[in-house]
Each structure stands twice: as structure tokens, then as C-alpha cells.
Coordinates of C-alpha atoms in Angstrom, one line a residue:
M43 CA 76.4 116.4 95.7
S44 CA 79.1 114.2 94.1
N45 CA 82.4 113.6 96.3
R46 CA 85.2 114.5 93.9
F47 CA 87.7 112.3 95.6
D48 CA 85.9 109.3 95.2
T49 CA 84.1 109.1 91.6
V50 CA 83.5 106.0 89.7
S51 CA 86.6 104.9 87.8
S52 CA 87.7 101.6 85.8
P53 CA 90.7 101.1 84.3
E54 CA 89.5 100.2 80.7
S55 CA 88.2 104.2 80.4
G56 CA 91.9 105.1 81.6
K57 CA 90.6 107.7 84.3
R58 CA 91.3 107.0 87.6
T59 CA 90.3 109.0 90.6
R60 CA 92.3 110.6 93.3
A61 CA 91.2 107.6 95.9
V62 CA 92.8 104.9 93.4
L63 CA 95.8 106.9 92.5
L64 CA 96.3 107.4 96.2
T65 CA 95.7 103.8 97.1
A66 CA 98.1 102.9 94.3
A67 CA 101.1 105.2 95.2
L68 CA 100.7 103.9 98.9
I69 CA 101.0 100.2 98.4
G70 CA 104.1 101.1 95.8
L71 CA 105.8 103.1 97.9
E72 CA 105.2 100.4 100.6
A73 CA 106.8 98.0 97.8
V74 CA 109.5 100.5 97.4
A75 CA 110.4 100.6 101.3
L76 CA 110.5 96.7 101.1
V77 CA 113.2 96.6 98.1
V78 CA 115.3 99.2 100.7
V79 CA 114.8 97.0 103.7
V80 CA 115.8 94.0 101.2
G81 CA 119.0 96.1 99.8
T82 CA 119.7 97.0 103.6
L83 CA 119.7 92.8 104.8
V84 CA 121.9 92.0 101.9
M85 CA 124.3 95.1 102.8
D86 CA 124.2 93.9 106.2
L87 CA 125.1 90.2 105.5
F88 CA 128.0 91.3 103.5
T89 CA 129.1 93.9 106.2
L90 CA 128.2 92.4 109.6
R91 CA 128.6 89.1 111.3
P92 CA 125.2 87.8 112.3
D93 CA 124.8 85.7 115.1
S94 CA 122.9 82.6 112.7
Y95 CA 124.0 83.1 109.1
P96 CA 121.0 80.6 108.2
S97 CA 118.6 82.9 110.1
A98 CA 120.0 86.2 108.5
I99 CA 119.8 84.4 104.8
A100 CA 115.9 83.1 105.7
L101 CA 115.1 86.5 106.8
T102 CA 116.6 88.4 103.5
V103 CA 114.9 85.7 101.3
L104 CA 111.9 86.2 103.0
A105 CA 111.9 90.1 102.6
A106 CA 112.7 89.5 99.4
L107 CA 109.6 87.5 98.6
A108 CA 107.6 90.1 100.3
A109 CA 109.2 92.9 97.8
I110 CA 108.5 90.8 94.8
W111 CA 105.0 90.1 96.0
M112 CA 104.4 93.9 96.9
I113 CA 105.5 94.7 93.7
A114 CA 103.1 92.3 91.8
V115 CA 100.4 93.8 94.0
T116 CA 100.8 97.1 92.9
V117 CA 101.4 96.3 89.3
A118 CA 98.1 94.6 89.6
F119 CA 96.0 97.2 91.4
W120 CA 97.1 99.9 88.8
R121 CA 95.9 97.3 86.0
G122 CA 92.4 96.9 88.1
Q123 CA 92.8 93.0 88.9
P124 CA 90.0 91.9 91.4
W125 CA 92.4 90.0 93.7
S126 CA 94.7 92.9 94.3
R127 CA 92.6 94.3 96.6
A128 CA 92.5 91.1 98.9
A129 CA 96.3 91.1 98.7
A130 CA 96.7 94.6 99.6
V131 CA 94.4 94.2 102.4
T132 CA 96.1 91.0 103.6
W133 CA 99.5 93.1 103.4
Q134 CA 98.2 96.3 105.5
V135 CA 96.8 93.9 108.1
L136 CA 100.4 92.2 108.4
Q137 CA 102.1 95.5 108.8
G138 CA 99.5 96.5 111.0
A139 CA 100.7 93.7 113.2
V140 CA 104.2 94.3 112.9
A141 CA 103.6 97.7 113.8
I142 CA 101.6 96.8 116.9
G143 CA 104.7 94.5 117.8
V144 CA 107.1 97.6 117.3
F145 CA 105.0 99.8 119.8
Q146 CA 106.2 97.3 122.4
G147 CA 108.8 95.7 124.5
I148 CA 112.4 96.8 125.4
F149 CA 113.1 97.7 122.0
A150 CA 110.1 99.7 121.1
Q151 CA 110.2 102.2 118.3
P152 CA 107.0 104.4 118.4
A153 CA 108.2 106.4 115.4
I154 CA 108.9 103.2 113.2
G155 CA 105.5 101.7 114.5
W156 CA 103.4 105.1 113.4
A157 CA 105.5 104.6 110.4
L158 CA 104.0 101.3 109.5
L159 CA 100.7 101.8 110.9
A160 CA 99.5 105.1 109.7
P161 CA 99.8 104.2 105.7
A162 CA 98.1 100.5 106.7
V163 CA 95.2 102.1 108.0
A164 CA 95.0 105.0 105.0
V165 CA 95.2 101.8 102.7
I166 CA 92.7 100.0 104.1
I167 CA 90.3 102.9 104.6
L168 CA 91.0 103.8 100.9
L169 CA 90.8 100.2 99.8
M170 CA 87.0 100.4 100.9
T171 CA 85.8 103.3 98.9
R172 CA 83.7 103.0 96.2
S173 CA 85.9 103.8 93.4
V174 CA 88.4 101.8 94.5
V175 CA 86.3 98.8 94.8
D176 CA 84.9 100.0 91.2
H177 CA 88.5 100.3 89.8
S178 CA 89.2 96.5 90.7
R179 CA 85.8 94.9 89.9
R180 CA 85.7 92.8 86.8
P181 CA 83.7 94.3 84.1
E182 CA 80.7 92.5 84.3
Q183 CA 80.1 93.5 88.1
T184 CA 80.6 97.3 87.9
S185 CA 77.8 98.7 88.7
S186 CA 76.4 101.6 86.6

């Protein structure tokens, strides 16, 4: 019996499975969330007085670089570039590490931790499905 959620797809065929679409959507939403974070940090630079301007600027620049990177990963994954899966897994691991940190300490925010951890785990699982692997494989490596 075939699994309709996870059937073989390739970028060349123009057909993308539900797993590929869901993975691309989740990675894209993470990129959009990073853009929102960058916007918030930029607004905070102009409206609030940070303890350290150099630190605040550095954090904003790093967040902007992460947002640009995740946009590039999203586009590359949509196009089926092989490197995009590894980049997406790396981001999910980093996001999971941040989520674990958010669960701990005196400033713990479990709701934010779950909002970071749940999509990270979901994307890692999706990135390991057959159709997503086939989607992001070089054409000469695709299985028949």
C-alpha cells in the first residue's frame, strides 16, 4: 500500500508531495519568524535604551544574517538543492537548543520553548522522509 503523504517527488517533475510542501512551509515560516524578530530588534534599537549598544547592534546583525540564511535555505529547498537539507537540519538543531534554554532558568518561558521545539522536531522528522530526501537529491542519485 502506498503512503500518499510520502510519495516520490522531484523538483524537475513539478510535483511536490505533501511532505515536501509541509517541510518547505515550516522552513519558510521559520524564516518569516526570523524576519519579524529582526524587525522587532531594529525597532527596539530606536525606541529603547539598551545596556550596551554594541551588543544590541551585534545581536540585531546576527539575527539579520540568520534570517537571510533561512530565506536562502527555504528557496534552495523549494528548488531541490541537495545542500538545503543539511542546512535545514543544522538550523533545527540550533533552534532546539535555544528551545531547551528557554525552558530553563528564572526567566523560563515554556510557551515560547514549545513554539520553538515543536516545529524543529517536526521539520527534522519530515527531512528524513523518503520523498523529501528524493526531492533534495541530485538527479543522478534519484532512486527509480
